[in-house]
Tab-separated table of C-alpha atoms in Angstrom:
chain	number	residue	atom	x	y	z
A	1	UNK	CA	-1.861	17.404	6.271
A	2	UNK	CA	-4.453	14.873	7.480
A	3	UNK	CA	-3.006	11.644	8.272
A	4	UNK	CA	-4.837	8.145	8.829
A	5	UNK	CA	-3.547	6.907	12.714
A	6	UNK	CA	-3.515	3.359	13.617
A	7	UNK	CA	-3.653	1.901	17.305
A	8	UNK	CA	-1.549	0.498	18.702
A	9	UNK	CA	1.861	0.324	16.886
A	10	UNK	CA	2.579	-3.341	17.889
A	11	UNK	CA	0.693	-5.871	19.419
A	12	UNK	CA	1.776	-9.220	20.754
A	13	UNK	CA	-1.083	-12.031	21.006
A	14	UNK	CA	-1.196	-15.412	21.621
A	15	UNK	CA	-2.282	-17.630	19.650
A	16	UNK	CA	-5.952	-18.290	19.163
A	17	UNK	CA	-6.932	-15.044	20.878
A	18	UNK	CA	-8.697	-12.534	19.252
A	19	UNK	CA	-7.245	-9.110	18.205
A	20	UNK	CA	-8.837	-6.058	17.403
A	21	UNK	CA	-6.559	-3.640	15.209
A	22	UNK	CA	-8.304	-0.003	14.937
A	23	UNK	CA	-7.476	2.589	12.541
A	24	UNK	CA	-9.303	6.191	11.996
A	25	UNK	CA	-9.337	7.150	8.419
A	26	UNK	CA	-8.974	10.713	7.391
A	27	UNK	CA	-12.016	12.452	8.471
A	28	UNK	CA	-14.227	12.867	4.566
A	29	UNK	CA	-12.874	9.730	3.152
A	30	UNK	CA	-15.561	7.286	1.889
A	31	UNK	CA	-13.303	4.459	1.132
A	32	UNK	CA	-11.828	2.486	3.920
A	33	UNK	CA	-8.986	-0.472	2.707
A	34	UNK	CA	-7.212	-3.252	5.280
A	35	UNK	CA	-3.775	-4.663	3.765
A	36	UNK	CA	-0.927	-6.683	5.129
A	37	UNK	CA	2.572	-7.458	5.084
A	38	UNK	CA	4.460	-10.348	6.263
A	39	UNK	CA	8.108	-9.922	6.870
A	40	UNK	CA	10.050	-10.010	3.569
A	41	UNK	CA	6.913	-10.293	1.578
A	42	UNK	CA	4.522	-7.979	-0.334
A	43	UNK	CA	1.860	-5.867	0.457
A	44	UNK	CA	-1.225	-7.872	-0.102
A	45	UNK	CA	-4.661	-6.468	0.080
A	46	UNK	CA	-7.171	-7.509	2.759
A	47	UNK	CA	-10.199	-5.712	2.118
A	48	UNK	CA	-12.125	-2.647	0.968
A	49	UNK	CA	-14.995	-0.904	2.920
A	50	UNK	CA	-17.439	1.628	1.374
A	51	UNK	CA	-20.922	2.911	2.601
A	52	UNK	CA	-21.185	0.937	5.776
A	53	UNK	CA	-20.497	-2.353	3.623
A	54	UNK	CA	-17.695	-4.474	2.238
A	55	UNK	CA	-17.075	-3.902	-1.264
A	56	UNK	CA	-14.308	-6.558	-1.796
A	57	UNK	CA	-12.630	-9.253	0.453
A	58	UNK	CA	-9.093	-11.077	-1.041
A	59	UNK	CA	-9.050	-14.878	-0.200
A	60	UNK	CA	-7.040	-14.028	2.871
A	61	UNK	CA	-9.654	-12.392	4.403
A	62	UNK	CA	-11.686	-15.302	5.601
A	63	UNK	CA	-14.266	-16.123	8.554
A	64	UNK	CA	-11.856	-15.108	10.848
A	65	UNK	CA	-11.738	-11.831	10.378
A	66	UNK	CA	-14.228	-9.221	10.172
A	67	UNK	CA	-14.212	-5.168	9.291
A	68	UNK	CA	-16.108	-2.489	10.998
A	69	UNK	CA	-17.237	1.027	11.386
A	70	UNK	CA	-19.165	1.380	14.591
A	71	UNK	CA	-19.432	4.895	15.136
A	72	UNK	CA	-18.523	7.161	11.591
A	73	UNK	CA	-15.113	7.794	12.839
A	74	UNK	CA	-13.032	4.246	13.713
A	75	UNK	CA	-12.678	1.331	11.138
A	76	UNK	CA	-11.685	-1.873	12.882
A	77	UNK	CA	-9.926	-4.566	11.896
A	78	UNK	CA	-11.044	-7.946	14.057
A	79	UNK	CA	-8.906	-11.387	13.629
A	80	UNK	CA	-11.763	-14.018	16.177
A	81	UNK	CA	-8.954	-16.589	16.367
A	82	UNK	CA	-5.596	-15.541	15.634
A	83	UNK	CA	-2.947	-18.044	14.298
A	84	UNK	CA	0.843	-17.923	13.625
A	85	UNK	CA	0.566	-16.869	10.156
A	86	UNK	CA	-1.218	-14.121	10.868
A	87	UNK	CA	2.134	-12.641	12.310
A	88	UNK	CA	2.512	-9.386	10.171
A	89	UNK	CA	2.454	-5.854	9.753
A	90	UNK	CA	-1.221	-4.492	8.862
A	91	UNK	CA	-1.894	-1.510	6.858
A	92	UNK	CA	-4.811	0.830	7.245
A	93	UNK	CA	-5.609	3.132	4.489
A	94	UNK	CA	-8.548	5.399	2.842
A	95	UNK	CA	-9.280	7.796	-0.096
A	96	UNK	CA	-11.524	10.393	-1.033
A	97	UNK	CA	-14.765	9.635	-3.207
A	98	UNK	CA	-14.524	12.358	-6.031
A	99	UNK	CA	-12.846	10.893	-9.022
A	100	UNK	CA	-9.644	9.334	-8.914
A	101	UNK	CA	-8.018	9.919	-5.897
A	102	UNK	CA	-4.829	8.249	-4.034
A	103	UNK	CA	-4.989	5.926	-0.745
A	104	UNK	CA	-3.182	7.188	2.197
A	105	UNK	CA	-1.775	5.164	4.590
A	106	UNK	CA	-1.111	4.520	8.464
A	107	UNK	CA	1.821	4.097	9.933
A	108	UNK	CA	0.690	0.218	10.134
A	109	UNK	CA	0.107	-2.623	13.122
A	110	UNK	CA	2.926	-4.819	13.785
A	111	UNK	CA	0.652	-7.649	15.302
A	112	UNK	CA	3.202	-10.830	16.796
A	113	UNK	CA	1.075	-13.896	17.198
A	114	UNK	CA	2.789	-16.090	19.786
B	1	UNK	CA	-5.024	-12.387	-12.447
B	2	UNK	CA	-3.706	-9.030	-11.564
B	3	UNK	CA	-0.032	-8.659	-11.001
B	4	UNK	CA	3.014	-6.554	-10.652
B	5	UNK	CA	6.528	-7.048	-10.810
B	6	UNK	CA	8.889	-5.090	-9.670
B	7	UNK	CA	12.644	-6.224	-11.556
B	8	UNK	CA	15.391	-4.995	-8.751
B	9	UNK	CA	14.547	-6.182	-5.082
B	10	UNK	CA	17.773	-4.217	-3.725
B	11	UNK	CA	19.439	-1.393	-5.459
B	12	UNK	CA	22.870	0.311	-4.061
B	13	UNK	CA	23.163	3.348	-5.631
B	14	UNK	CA	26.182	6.122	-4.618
B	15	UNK	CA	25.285	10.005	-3.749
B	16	UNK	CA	23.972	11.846	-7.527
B	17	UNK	CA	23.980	8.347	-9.888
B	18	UNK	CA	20.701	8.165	-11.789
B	19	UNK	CA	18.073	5.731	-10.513
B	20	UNK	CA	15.310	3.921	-12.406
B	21	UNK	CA	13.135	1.261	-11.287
B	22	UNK	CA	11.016	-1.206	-12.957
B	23	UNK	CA	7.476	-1.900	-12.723
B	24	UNK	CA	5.579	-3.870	-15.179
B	25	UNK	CA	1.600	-5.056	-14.473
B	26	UNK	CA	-0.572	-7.460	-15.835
B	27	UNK	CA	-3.686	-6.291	-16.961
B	28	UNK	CA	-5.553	-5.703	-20.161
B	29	UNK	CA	-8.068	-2.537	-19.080
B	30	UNK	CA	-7.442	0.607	-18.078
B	31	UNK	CA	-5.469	1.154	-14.834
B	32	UNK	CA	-4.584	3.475	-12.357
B	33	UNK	CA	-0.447	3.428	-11.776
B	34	UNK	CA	1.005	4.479	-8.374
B	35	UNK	CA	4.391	4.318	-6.927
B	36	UNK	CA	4.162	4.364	-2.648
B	37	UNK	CA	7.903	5.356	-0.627
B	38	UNK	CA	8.304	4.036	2.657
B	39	UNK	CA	10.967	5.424	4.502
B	40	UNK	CA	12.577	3.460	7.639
B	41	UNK	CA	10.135	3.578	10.473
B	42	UNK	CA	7.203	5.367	8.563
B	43	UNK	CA	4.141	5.154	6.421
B	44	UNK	CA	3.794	4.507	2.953
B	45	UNK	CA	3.524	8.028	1.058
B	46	UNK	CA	2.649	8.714	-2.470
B	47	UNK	CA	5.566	9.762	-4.516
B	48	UNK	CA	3.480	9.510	-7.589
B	49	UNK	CA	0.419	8.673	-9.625
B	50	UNK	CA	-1.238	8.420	-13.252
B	51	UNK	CA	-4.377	8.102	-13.664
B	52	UNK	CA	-4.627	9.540	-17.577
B	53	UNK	CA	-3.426	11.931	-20.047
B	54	UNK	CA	0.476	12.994	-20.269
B	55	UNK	CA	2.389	10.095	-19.684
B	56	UNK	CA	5.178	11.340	-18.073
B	57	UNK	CA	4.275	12.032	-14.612
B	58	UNK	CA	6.236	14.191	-12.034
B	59	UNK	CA	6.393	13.564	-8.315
B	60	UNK	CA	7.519	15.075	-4.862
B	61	UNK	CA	11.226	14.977	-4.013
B	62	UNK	CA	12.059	15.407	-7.998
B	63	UNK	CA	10.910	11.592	-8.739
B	64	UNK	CA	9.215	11.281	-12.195
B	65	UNK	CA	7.942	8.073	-13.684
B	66	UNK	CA	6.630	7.092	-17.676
B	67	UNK	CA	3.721	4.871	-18.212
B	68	UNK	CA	4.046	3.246	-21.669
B	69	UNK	CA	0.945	1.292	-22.479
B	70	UNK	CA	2.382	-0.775	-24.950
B	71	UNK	CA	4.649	-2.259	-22.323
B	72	UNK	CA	2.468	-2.738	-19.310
B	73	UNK	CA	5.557	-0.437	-17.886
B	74	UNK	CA	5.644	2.355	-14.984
B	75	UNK	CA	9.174	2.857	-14.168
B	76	UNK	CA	10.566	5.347	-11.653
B	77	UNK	CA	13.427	7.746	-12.680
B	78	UNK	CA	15.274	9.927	-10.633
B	79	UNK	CA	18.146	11.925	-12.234
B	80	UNK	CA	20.025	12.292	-9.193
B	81	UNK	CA	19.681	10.278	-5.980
B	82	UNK	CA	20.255	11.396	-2.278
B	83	UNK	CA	21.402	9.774	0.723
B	84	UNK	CA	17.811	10.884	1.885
B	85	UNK	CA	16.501	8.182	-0.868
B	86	UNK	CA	17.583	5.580	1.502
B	87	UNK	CA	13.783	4.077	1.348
B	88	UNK	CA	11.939	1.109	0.050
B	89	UNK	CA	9.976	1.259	-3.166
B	90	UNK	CA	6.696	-0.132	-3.944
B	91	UNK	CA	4.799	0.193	-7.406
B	92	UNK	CA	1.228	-0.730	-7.264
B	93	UNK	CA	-1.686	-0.940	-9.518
B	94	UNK	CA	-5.649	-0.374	-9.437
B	95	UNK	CA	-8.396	-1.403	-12.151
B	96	UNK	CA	-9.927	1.983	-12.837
B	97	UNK	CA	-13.719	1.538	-11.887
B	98	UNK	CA	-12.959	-0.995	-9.560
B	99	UNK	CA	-13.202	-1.009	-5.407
B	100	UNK	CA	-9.384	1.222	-5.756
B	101	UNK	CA	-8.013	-2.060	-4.181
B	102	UNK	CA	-4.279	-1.378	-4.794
B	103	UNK	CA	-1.950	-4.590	-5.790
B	104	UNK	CA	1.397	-4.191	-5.594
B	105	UNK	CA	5.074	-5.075	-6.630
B	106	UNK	CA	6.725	-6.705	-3.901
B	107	UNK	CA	9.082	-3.864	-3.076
B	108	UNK	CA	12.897	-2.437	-4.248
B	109	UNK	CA	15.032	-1.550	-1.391
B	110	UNK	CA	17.232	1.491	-2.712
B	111	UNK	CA	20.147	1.517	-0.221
B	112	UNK	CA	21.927	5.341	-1.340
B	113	UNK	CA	25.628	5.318	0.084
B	114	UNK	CA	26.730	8.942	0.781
């Protein structure tokens, strides 16, 4: 079955660095979504992504961070200036375009902000 | 706004008792429903989803869950748990003609003791 794959598993940053998460989608989905998940809290969404443009941004996803698709294959995740809070574990998914269809998920980015 | 509760945050269950989870949302249009497993170290996999017509809903790994409108409810039933089970639960909800952005519960951990 075709998965979504996220790169790399963990990464530890320091503060006020920038950090690029990446994530390829399954290969003829149209909808690309970002989500994250602090320790011991819920899965809140980030973002959605469809035909090369953001559909919808949550107030989390501010200035600082910034979605792309540069070449029809990887959808990147881009945090300029990290901070502490952004300490979490970030969730790449996408989903088909015919009809109703389900998101599939990654395996996730633990990202560590020291 | 858009919300979902999930009643039990951490269920102990032994080998073959019956589970059921609760998920209620808050939302007055039509919805897609959608309960995600996350087993320890992995992804987030569907177990299950409605997105119309019979209520009752049957997923992998003999889960089943009942939307009842009237209730804002999606709970997850299984008759019989396994050790296997041993997972956390997430219940999450999308506005039908929306981006597909998914919200979700904030998670049941189902601890099954052989």
């Amino acid at each position: 079955e075709p998965e979504v794959t996220q790169t790399p598993s963990h990464q530890v940053t320091q503060m006020g660095q920038e950090v690029i998460l990446r994530c390829v989608p399954i290969s003829n989905h149209l909808y690309f979504y970002w989500y994250r998940q602090i320790l011991g809290q819920k899965v809140e969404f980030l973002v959605s992504f469809y035909n090369n443009e953001i559909s919808e941004k949550s107030e989390i996803f501010d200035d600082q961070f910034s979605v792309e698709r540069p070449d029809g294959s990887n959808f990147t995740l881009k945090i300029r200036s990290t901070k502490l809070e952004d300490s979490a574990m970030y969730f790449c998914a996408s989903r088909g375009g015919a009809g109703n269809q389900p998101q599939h998920f990654g395996d996730g980015t633990r990202l560590s902000i020291l | 706004a858009q919300s979902v509760s999930q009643h039990n945050h951490h269920v102990i269950l032994s080998e073959a008792a019956s589970l059921e989870l609760g998920c209620n949302y808050s939302y007055g249009g039509t919805v897609n429903l959608f309960w995600y497993v996350q087993y320890p170290g992995q992804h987030l996999q569907l177990l299950l989803k409605y997105f119309s017509g019979d209520p009752l809903v049957k997923g992998i790994k003999g889960f089943e869950a009942e939307f009842i409108k009237s209730k804002f409810s999606f709970n997850l039933r299984k008759p019989s748990v396994q050790w296997s089970d041993t997972a956390e639960y997430f219940c999450a909800v999308s506005r039908v003609s929306n981006t597909g952005k998914l919200i979700f519960g904030q998670g049941t951990t189902l601890q099954v003791k052989p």
